[in-house]
Short mmCIF file of C-alpha atoms and ligand atoms in Angstrom, two decimals:
data_model
loop_
_atom_site.label_atom_id
_atom_site.label_comp_id
_atom_site.label_asym_id
_atom_site.label_seq_id
_atom_site.Cartn_x
_atom_site.Cartn_y
_atom_site.Cartn_z
CA MET A 1 -37.49 -10.20 1.72
CA SER A 2 -37.39 -11.55 5.06
CA LYS A 3 -39.71 -9.25 7.46
CA TYR A 4 -37.26 -8.82 11.19
CA ALA A 5 -39.08 -10.57 14.19
CA ALA A 6 -36.82 -11.50 17.24
CA PHE A 7 -35.23 -14.52 17.30
CA ASP A 8 -35.29 -17.32 19.53
CA ASN A 9 -34.18 -20.43 20.60
CA GLU A 10 -36.10 -22.43 18.02
CA THR A 11 -35.91 -19.94 15.63
CA ALA A 12 -32.99 -18.82 14.86
CA LEU A 13 -32.28 -22.43 15.06
CA ASP A 14 -35.43 -22.75 11.86
CA TYR A 15 -33.54 -20.02 10.88
CA ILE A 16 -29.28 -21.78 10.25
CA LYS A 17 -31.51 -24.55 8.45
CA SER A 18 -33.37 -22.75 6.43
CA LEU A 19 -29.33 -21.37 4.84
CA GLY A 20 -28.50 -24.94 4.41
CA GLN A 21 -24.45 -24.12 4.04
CA PHE A 22 -23.90 -24.32 7.28
CA PHE A 23 -24.42 -28.29 8.55
CA ALA A 24 -25.14 -31.02 7.08
CA GLU A 25 -28.85 -32.47 5.88
CA ASP A 26 -29.15 -34.83 8.69
CA ALA A 27 -27.23 -32.63 11.41
CA GLN A 28 -28.57 -33.00 15.00
CA LEU A 29 -28.10 -29.55 16.30
CA SER A 30 -28.63 -27.31 19.32
CA CYS A 31 -28.37 -23.74 20.05
CA TYR A 32 -28.53 -20.87 23.02
CA GLU A 33 -28.73 -18.60 23.85
CA PHE A 34 -26.09 -15.88 26.29
CA GLY A 35 -25.75 -12.57 24.84
CA ASP A 36 -24.37 -10.23 27.98
CA GLY A 37 -23.59 -7.32 26.10
CA ASN A 38 -25.42 -3.93 25.89
CA LEU A 39 -27.43 -4.36 23.18
CA ASN A 40 -27.98 -7.38 20.93
CA LEU A 41 -29.23 -11.24 21.06
CA VAL A 42 -26.13 -13.67 20.85
CA PHE A 43 -26.95 -17.40 19.65
CA ARG A 44 -24.20 -20.40 19.75
CA ILE A 45 -25.54 -22.69 17.65
CA GLU A 46 -23.67 -26.70 17.23
CA ASP A 47 -23.69 -29.73 16.11
CA GLN A 48 -23.04 -33.30 16.93
CA ALA A 49 -19.32 -33.06 15.98
CA ASN A 50 -19.01 -30.16 17.60
CA ASN A 51 -18.75 -27.43 14.96
CA SER A 52 -20.21 -24.25 15.80
CA ILE A 53 -21.33 -20.92 14.54
CA ILE A 54 -22.59 -17.71 16.20
CA LEU A 55 -25.44 -15.96 14.88
CA LYS A 56 -26.06 -11.93 16.27
CA GLN A 57 -29.00 -9.76 16.51
CA ALA A 58 -30.04 -6.85 16.50
CA LEU A 59 -33.19 -6.09 18.79
CA PRO A 60 -34.92 -2.59 18.84
CA TYR A 61 -33.76 -1.14 21.26
CA ALA A 62 -30.96 -0.97 23.72
CA ARG A 63 -31.39 -4.69 25.79
CA CYS A 64 -29.37 -3.65 28.76
CA VAL A 65 -32.53 -0.17 29.37
CA GLY A 66 -34.70 -2.35 27.00
CA GLU A 67 -38.30 -1.38 24.86
CA SER A 68 -37.48 2.70 26.24
CA TRP A 69 -34.81 3.42 24.87
CA PRO A 70 -35.31 2.11 21.14
CA LEU A 71 -31.78 1.86 18.69
CA THR A 72 -32.20 1.61 14.49
CA LEU A 73 -31.54 -2.04 13.80
CA ASP A 74 -28.84 -0.87 11.55
CA ARG A 75 -26.05 -0.33 13.16
CA ALA A 76 -26.48 -5.06 12.36
CA ARG A 77 -25.77 -3.95 8.65
CA ILE A 78 -22.39 -1.17 9.80
CA GLU A 79 -21.36 -3.83 12.67
CA ALA A 80 -21.52 -6.90 9.17
CA LEU A 81 -19.59 -4.18 7.08
CA VAL A 82 -16.84 -3.07 9.33
CA LEU A 83 -16.11 -6.09 9.60
CA GLN A 84 -15.71 -7.09 6.57
CA GLN A 85 -13.81 -3.61 5.76
CA HIS A 86 -10.93 -4.12 8.48
CA GLY A 87 -11.13 -8.12 7.89
CA SER A 88 -10.20 -7.38 4.35
CA VAL A 89 -6.87 -4.83 5.99
CA CYS A 90 -6.56 -7.31 8.75
CA PRO A 91 -8.06 -10.51 9.28
CA ALA A 92 -6.17 -11.94 11.90
CA HIS A 93 -7.02 -10.05 14.16
CA THR A 94 -10.74 -9.33 13.18
CA ALA A 95 -13.52 -11.66 13.60
CA SER A 96 -15.12 -13.50 10.17
CA VAL A 97 -18.71 -12.81 9.06
CA LEU A 98 -20.34 -15.77 7.54
CA HIS A 99 -22.87 -14.81 6.54
CA HIS A 100 -25.28 -11.44 6.77
CA ASP A 101 -29.20 -10.47 6.75
CA SER A 102 -29.92 -6.54 6.90
CA ASN A 103 -33.21 -7.00 6.79
CA LEU A 104 -33.09 -9.82 9.55
CA ALA A 105 -30.71 -7.90 11.40
CA VAL A 106 -28.25 -10.87 11.31
CA THR A 107 -25.10 -11.70 11.27
CA ILE A 108 -23.38 -14.69 11.64
CA LEU A 109 -19.77 -15.39 12.62
CA GLU A 110 -17.55 -17.77 13.35
CA ASP A 111 -17.89 -19.06 16.58
CA LEU A 112 -13.83 -17.89 19.09
CA GLY A 113 -15.52 -19.48 21.23
CA HIS A 114 -11.86 -21.11 21.92
CA LEU A 115 -10.82 -17.67 22.70
CA ALA A 116 -11.94 -15.94 26.23
CA ILE A 117 -13.32 -12.39 26.22
CA LEU A 118 -10.05 -10.32 27.21
CA ARG A 119 -12.06 -7.97 30.11
CA SER A 120 -13.11 -11.00 32.45
CA GLU A 121 -9.51 -12.91 31.88
CA LEU A 122 -7.54 -9.54 33.10
CA ILE A 123 -9.83 -9.91 36.02
CA ALA A 124 -9.20 -13.17 36.60
CA GLY A 125 -5.39 -11.78 36.69
CA ARG A 126 -4.43 -13.81 33.09
CA THR A 127 -1.55 -12.46 30.67
CA PHE A 128 -1.83 -12.49 27.04
CA ASP A 129 1.64 -11.76 25.49
CA ASN A 130 1.49 -10.81 22.04
CA LEU A 131 -2.60 -8.63 23.61
CA GLY A 132 -0.63 -4.50 23.11
CA TYR A 133 1.25 -5.51 19.96
CA ASP A 134 -2.03 -7.62 18.10
CA VAL A 135 -4.08 -4.52 19.35
CA ALA A 136 -1.80 -1.82 17.41
CA ASN A 137 -0.95 -3.72 14.55
CA TYR A 138 -4.97 -4.32 14.18
CA LEU A 139 -5.56 -0.27 14.82
CA ALA A 140 -3.34 1.08 12.97
CA THR A 141 -3.32 -1.47 10.03
CA THR A 142 -7.48 -0.65 10.09
CA SER A 143 -6.63 3.09 10.07
CA PHE A 144 -3.66 3.94 8.04
CA TYR A 145 -6.16 1.29 4.29
CA HIS A 146 -8.96 4.13 5.44
CA SER A 147 -7.79 7.14 5.80
CA ASP A 148 -6.99 9.95 3.54
CA PHE A 149 -3.54 8.68 3.25
CA TYR A 150 -4.79 5.91 1.23
CA LEU A 151 -8.21 6.26 0.46
CA ASP A 152 -9.30 7.51 -2.93
CA PRO A 153 -10.85 10.79 -1.56
CA GLN A 154 -14.50 9.75 -4.01
CA GLU A 155 -13.98 6.25 -2.58
CA LYS A 156 -12.89 8.12 1.11
CA LYS A 157 -16.18 9.62 0.90
CA ALA A 158 -18.79 7.12 -0.16
CA GLN A 159 -17.37 4.73 2.55
CA VAL A 160 -17.69 8.14 5.41
CA GLN A 161 -21.67 7.83 3.53
CA THR A 162 -21.57 4.10 3.69
CA PHE A 163 -21.17 3.77 7.31
CA THR A 164 -23.03 7.16 8.99
CA ASN A 165 -24.49 5.86 11.76
CA PRO A 166 -26.07 9.24 13.75
CA GLU A 167 -27.44 6.31 16.83
CA LEU A 168 -24.71 5.06 17.28
CA CYS A 169 -22.49 8.22 18.00
CA ALA A 170 -25.41 10.43 19.57
CA ILE A 171 -25.33 7.64 22.22
CA THR A 172 -21.11 8.06 23.17
CA GLU A 173 -22.11 11.50 22.15
CA ASP A 174 -23.99 11.59 25.08
CA LEU A 175 -22.69 8.71 27.46
CA PHE A 176 -19.02 10.08 26.81
CA PHE A 177 -18.34 14.17 26.43
CA ASP A 178 -21.85 14.53 28.05
CA ASP A 179 -23.71 12.78 31.05
CA PRO A 180 -19.90 12.76 32.64
CA TYR A 181 -19.79 16.67 32.80
CA ARG A 182 -23.82 17.21 33.95
CA ASP A 183 -26.12 16.68 36.23
CA CYS A 184 -28.44 13.52 33.99
CA GLU A 185 -30.54 10.86 35.24
CA ARG A 186 -28.56 8.23 33.34
CA ASN A 187 -25.63 8.92 35.31
CA ASN A 188 -24.24 6.38 38.30
CA PHE A 189 -21.80 7.08 41.52
CA PRO A 190 -21.72 6.48 44.64
CA SER A 191 -22.93 9.45 46.65
CA ALA A 192 -19.24 9.60 48.14
CA LEU A 193 -17.84 10.45 45.14
CA THR A 194 -20.25 13.45 44.63
CA GLU A 195 -18.01 15.97 46.21
CA GLN A 196 -14.74 14.91 43.63
CA VAL A 197 -17.23 14.83 40.63
CA MET A 198 -18.46 18.69 41.64
CA GLN A 199 -14.96 19.19 40.81
CA LEU A 200 -15.05 17.68 37.77
CA ARG A 201 -17.69 19.80 36.75
CA GLN A 202 -16.28 23.05 37.70
CA ASN A 203 -12.84 22.68 35.87
CA LYS A 204 -13.56 25.47 33.54
CA ALA A 205 -9.80 24.31 31.77
CA LEU A 206 -11.17 20.34 31.85
CA LEU A 207 -14.62 20.92 30.49
CA CYS A 208 -12.58 23.55 27.34
CA VAL A 209 -10.58 19.53 26.42
CA VAL A 210 -13.61 17.75 26.69
CA ALA A 211 -15.14 20.10 23.91
CA ARG A 212 -12.52 19.80 22.09
CA LEU A 213 -11.89 16.11 21.57
CA LYS A 214 -16.10 15.84 21.79
CA ALA A 215 -15.69 18.36 18.21
CA LYS A 216 -13.62 16.41 17.08
CA PHE A 217 -15.62 13.21 17.51
CA LEU A 218 -18.18 15.21 15.33
CA SER A 219 -16.62 15.87 13.04
CA SER A 220 -13.14 14.24 12.00
CA PRO A 221 -14.07 11.84 9.49
CA GLN A 222 -10.38 10.88 9.97
CA THR A 223 -11.04 6.63 9.13
CA LEU A 224 -13.39 4.29 9.78
CA LEU A 225 -13.47 2.92 13.92
CA HIS A 226 -14.23 -0.06 14.95
CA GLY A 227 -16.16 2.77 17.57
CA ASP A 228 -15.81 0.26 20.72
CA VAL A 229 -12.58 -0.70 21.54
CA HIS A 230 -13.01 -1.94 25.46
CA THR A 231 -12.05 -4.89 26.56
CA GLY A 232 -15.00 -6.41 25.72
CA SER A 233 -14.61 -6.39 22.49
CA ILE A 234 -11.80 -9.13 22.72
CA PHE A 235 -11.41 -12.39 22.39
CA VAL A 236 -8.18 -13.01 23.12
CA GLY A 237 -6.44 -16.10 23.52
CA ALA A 238 -2.57 -17.40 24.23
CA LYS A 239 -1.34 -17.06 20.73
CA GLN A 240 -4.22 -15.19 19.01
CA THR A 241 -6.62 -11.68 19.28
CA LYS A 242 -9.06 -11.36 17.11
CA LEU A 243 -12.05 -7.92 17.67
CA ILE A 244 -15.58 -8.07 17.87
CA ASP A 245 -18.60 -6.30 18.11
CA PRO A 246 -17.66 -2.37 16.21
CA GLU A 247 -21.27 -1.48 14.85
CA PHE A 248 -20.74 1.91 16.96
CA GLY A 249 -18.21 2.31 13.30
CA PHE A 250 -18.31 5.92 11.77
CA PHE A 251 -15.61 8.00 10.52
CA GLY A 252 -13.89 9.58 13.50
CA PRO A 253 -11.04 10.60 14.97
CA ILE A 254 -7.54 8.32 14.94
CA GLY A 255 -7.06 8.25 18.91
CA PHE A 256 -10.01 7.20 20.18
CA ASP A 257 -10.16 3.31 19.26
CA ILE A 258 -6.58 3.30 21.01
CA GLY A 259 -7.91 5.33 23.40
CA SER A 260 -10.80 3.69 24.90
CA PHE A 261 -8.77 0.79 24.55
CA ILE A 262 -5.53 2.19 26.52
CA GLY A 263 -8.55 3.76 29.59
CA ASN A 264 -9.19 0.04 29.74
CA LEU A 265 -6.76 -0.81 30.59
CA LEU A 266 -6.23 1.63 33.09
CA LEU A 267 -9.55 1.35 34.64
CA ASN A 268 -7.89 -2.46 34.68
CA TYR A 269 -4.43 -1.15 35.87
CA CYS A 270 -6.85 0.60 38.99
CA ALA A 271 -9.57 -2.33 40.02
CA GLN A 272 -6.47 -4.55 41.12
CA ASN A 273 -6.03 -2.28 44.22
CA GLY A 274 -9.35 -2.89 44.85
CA ARG A 275 -8.75 -7.33 43.91
CA VAL A 276 -5.51 -8.30 44.32
CA LYS A 277 -4.59 -8.01 48.24
CA GLU A 278 -0.76 -9.72 48.28
CA PRO A 279 1.08 -6.98 46.58
CA PRO A 280 3.97 -9.01 44.59
CA LYS A 281 0.98 -10.56 42.06
CA ARG A 282 -0.39 -6.85 42.16
CA ARG A 283 3.23 -5.18 41.40
CA ASP A 284 3.44 -8.00 38.37
CA LEU A 285 -0.42 -7.76 36.74
CA HIS A 286 0.64 -3.69 36.99
CA SER A 287 4.05 -4.21 35.13
CA TYR A 288 1.96 -6.30 32.68
CA LEU A 289 -0.40 -3.89 31.87
CA LEU A 290 1.83 -1.15 31.74
CA ASN A 291 4.38 -2.73 29.30
CA THR A 292 1.06 -3.63 27.38
CA ILE A 293 0.31 -0.01 26.81
CA SER A 294 3.77 0.69 25.96
CA THR A 295 3.80 -1.48 23.25
CA CYS A 296 1.11 -1.06 21.95
CA LEU A 297 2.00 3.03 22.17
CA GLN A 298 5.16 2.32 20.37
CA GLN A 299 4.18 -0.56 17.89
CA PHE A 300 1.79 1.57 16.51
CA GLU A 301 3.56 4.88 15.84
CA GLN A 302 5.75 2.38 14.01
CA GLN A 303 3.56 0.49 12.19
CA TRP A 304 1.66 4.13 10.66
CA HIS A 305 4.67 4.81 9.87
CA THR A 306 5.90 1.89 7.81
CA LEU A 307 2.49 1.50 6.52
CA SER A 308 2.24 4.61 5.30
CA GLN A 309 6.47 5.81 4.02
CA LYS A 310 4.88 2.12 2.34
CA HIS A 311 1.62 2.73 0.91
CA THR A 312 0.28 5.84 1.21
CA ARG A 313 -0.56 7.48 -2.67
CA ASP A 314 -1.80 10.92 -1.45
CA HIS A 315 0.91 13.39 -2.27
CA ALA A 316 0.58 16.30 -0.49
CA LEU A 317 -0.12 14.62 2.18
CA GLN A 318 4.27 12.52 1.73
CA ALA A 319 5.53 15.22 2.14
CA ALA A 320 8.58 15.20 4.06
CA GLY A 321 7.86 15.21 8.06
CA TYR A 322 3.99 16.05 8.05
CA ILE A 323 3.59 11.64 9.21
CA ASP A 324 5.41 13.27 12.25
CA SER A 325 3.00 15.86 12.83
CA PHE A 326 0.02 13.66 12.40
CA LEU A 327 0.60 11.34 14.57
CA GLN A 328 2.01 13.05 16.65
CA GLU A 329 -1.78 14.50 17.39
CA VAL A 330 -3.69 11.56 16.74
CA LEU A 331 -0.99 10.63 20.32
CA GLN A 332 -2.74 13.25 21.91
CA ASP A 333 -6.10 12.89 20.55
CA ALA A 334 -5.25 9.24 21.82
CA MET A 335 -4.57 10.32 25.49
CA GLY A 336 -7.72 12.90 25.59
CA TYR A 337 -10.26 10.10 25.49
CA CYS A 338 -8.64 7.50 26.84
CA GLY A 339 -8.62 9.71 29.93
CA ALA A 340 -12.77 10.28 28.85
CA GLU A 341 -13.11 6.55 29.38
CA LEU A 342 -11.46 6.41 32.27
CA VAL A 343 -14.26 9.26 33.61
CA ARG A 344 -17.31 8.29 31.80
CA ARG A 345 -17.09 4.23 32.20
CA THR A 346 -16.66 5.47 36.56
CA ILE A 347 -19.25 8.07 36.66
CA GLY A 348 -21.70 7.54 33.54
CA LEU A 349 -23.83 5.10 32.65
CA ALA A 350 -21.89 2.53 31.53
CA HIS A 351 -19.33 0.91 34.41
CA VAL A 352 -17.01 -2.34 33.51
CA ALA A 353 -17.49 -5.12 35.74
CA ASP A 354 -13.72 -4.93 36.43
CA ILE A 355 -14.84 -2.17 38.97
CA ALA A 356 -18.20 -2.48 40.00
CA ASP A 357 -17.38 -6.80 40.94
CA ILE A 358 -15.37 -5.48 43.33
CA ALA A 359 -18.05 -6.57 46.48
CA ASP A 360 -16.33 -4.68 48.91
CA GLU A 361 -17.91 -1.58 49.12
CA SER A 362 -15.06 1.06 50.12
CA GLN A 363 -12.21 -0.45 48.33
CA ARG A 364 -14.68 0.14 45.13
CA LEU A 365 -14.55 3.43 46.08
CA LEU A 366 -11.27 3.76 46.58
CA VAL A 367 -10.55 2.59 42.98
CA GLN A 368 -13.46 4.68 41.66
CA LYS A 369 -11.29 8.72 43.31
CA GLN A 370 -8.30 6.65 41.65
CA THR A 371 -9.95 6.28 37.98
CA LEU A 372 -11.65 9.18 38.29
CA GLN A 373 -8.56 11.29 38.82
CA LEU A 374 -6.99 9.46 37.04
CA GLY A 375 -9.10 10.06 33.92
CA GLU A 376 -8.85 14.12 34.71
CA GLN A 377 -5.01 14.34 34.14
CA LEU A 378 -4.53 12.81 31.41
CA ILE A 379 -7.70 14.35 29.71
CA LEU A 380 -5.81 17.89 31.18
CA ASN A 381 -2.29 16.27 30.01
CA ALA A 382 -2.59 14.44 26.47
CA LYS A 383 -1.36 18.27 25.08
CA SER A 384 1.45 17.87 26.40
CA CYS A 385 2.53 14.83 25.17
CA ARG A 386 5.14 14.74 22.01
CA SER A 387 5.81 11.18 22.07
CA THR A 388 5.16 7.87 23.12
CA ASP A 389 7.47 7.71 25.84
CA ASP A 390 6.09 11.57 26.74
CA PHE A 391 2.18 9.61 27.52
CA TYR A 392 3.59 6.35 28.73
CA GLN A 393 5.47 8.51 31.02
CA LEU A 394 2.38 10.57 31.70
CA ILE A 395 0.58 8.00 32.42
CA ILE A 396 3.48 6.40 35.09
CA SER A 397 3.10 9.38 37.41
CA PHE A 398 -0.21 9.17 37.47
CA VAL A 399 -0.44 5.99 38.60
CA HIS A 400 2.08 4.83 40.95
C1 LIG B 501 -26.12 1.96 26.06
S1 LIG B 501 -24.71 1.51 25.56
C2 LIG B 501 -23.80 1.72 26.30
C3 LIG B 501 -21.98 1.27 26.41
O1 LIG B 501 -22.05 -0.03 26.01
C4 LIG B 501 -21.13 -0.38 24.64
O2 LIG B 501 -20.88 -1.25 24.34
C5 LIG B 501 -20.95 1.46 24.23
O3 LIG B 501 -19.63 1.53 24.53
C6 LIG B 501 -21.66 1.78 24.84
O4 LIG B 501 -21.21 3.85 25.47
MG1 LIG B 502 -20.32 -4.21 22.17
#
């Protein structure tokens, strides 16, 4: 049994060679580490003919904070398994796992280096026509096939156990639902935002909805979530969209992933106000982001309708009209989680480069005020929406 040790470039190469299955025996291999996420090591290993693979290894602590924040290595097992499960129902939009070793917390993945990380592309003002449609298909397909509509109840309960992910869930429980709404040293916001933050924390109606969203996150094992669908977890190209990094995966409320995704598009929308000076260019980016959100909401709902009509195996859940009320609640949850994502990325620990990298401090502050207010309004008004069009109108009413 292999014993855990964190790799460097040399030991990562030795490990790949010892597997003997990815490159020719006499290949000239090179290796470098380029992980820039919050948690893990990521190496690219390449031969002289440009064949390459990615080796991802979990560290026993959160990389962005250091050894003072220990973190389970089991997240590597969860991540590899979620990719495999999601890949089995939606291979077009899921990164492929080529090999996994739980003891070493190592996963070998296909190299998606021909694509780019969505967050950097959106920051640079580049757009992708299929994005909303592709992400909706990924989220609808993976959530339907891991829900009670499709899975046998015994199998579902076994999977809920397999994907129990308490440490990573605790991070979300703290950072997403608790910290922004209390005084906590992990929070991070400029002092000029203090008054707005204090008002948010005193808004009882808002705190009550946040409590409902957290309660649902804690105890609604509706489907196998990706668990961290921000724009840094998506590779894009002109013709391809691939999801990576589901180490926060667990069985939770279906609305969480789609809400996180739309929240990240809205963070970019607001950031463009502080980034792009030319009004026509800014308008184009804004209308692209809103169209992508609209497509995503509609396609997600339509795909769920199609899949549930054709493939629901549970008898009672086939009752006429049930799917409509079920999906309405999923979308209400999604809008609430979307608002909570905007709030926590503005005043909590983990920010987004879309906003954090705006050089002009006063422009950055204006954007932060907007994301905080938009997040608050989406949380407060999510429950009043009854259709995807209502959700779209709600977003538009607060961004214009
Ligand atoms: C300490 S981890 C901070 C954030 O990074 C991850 O990608 C998750 O979004 C988490 O909340
Ligand atoms: Mg990640």
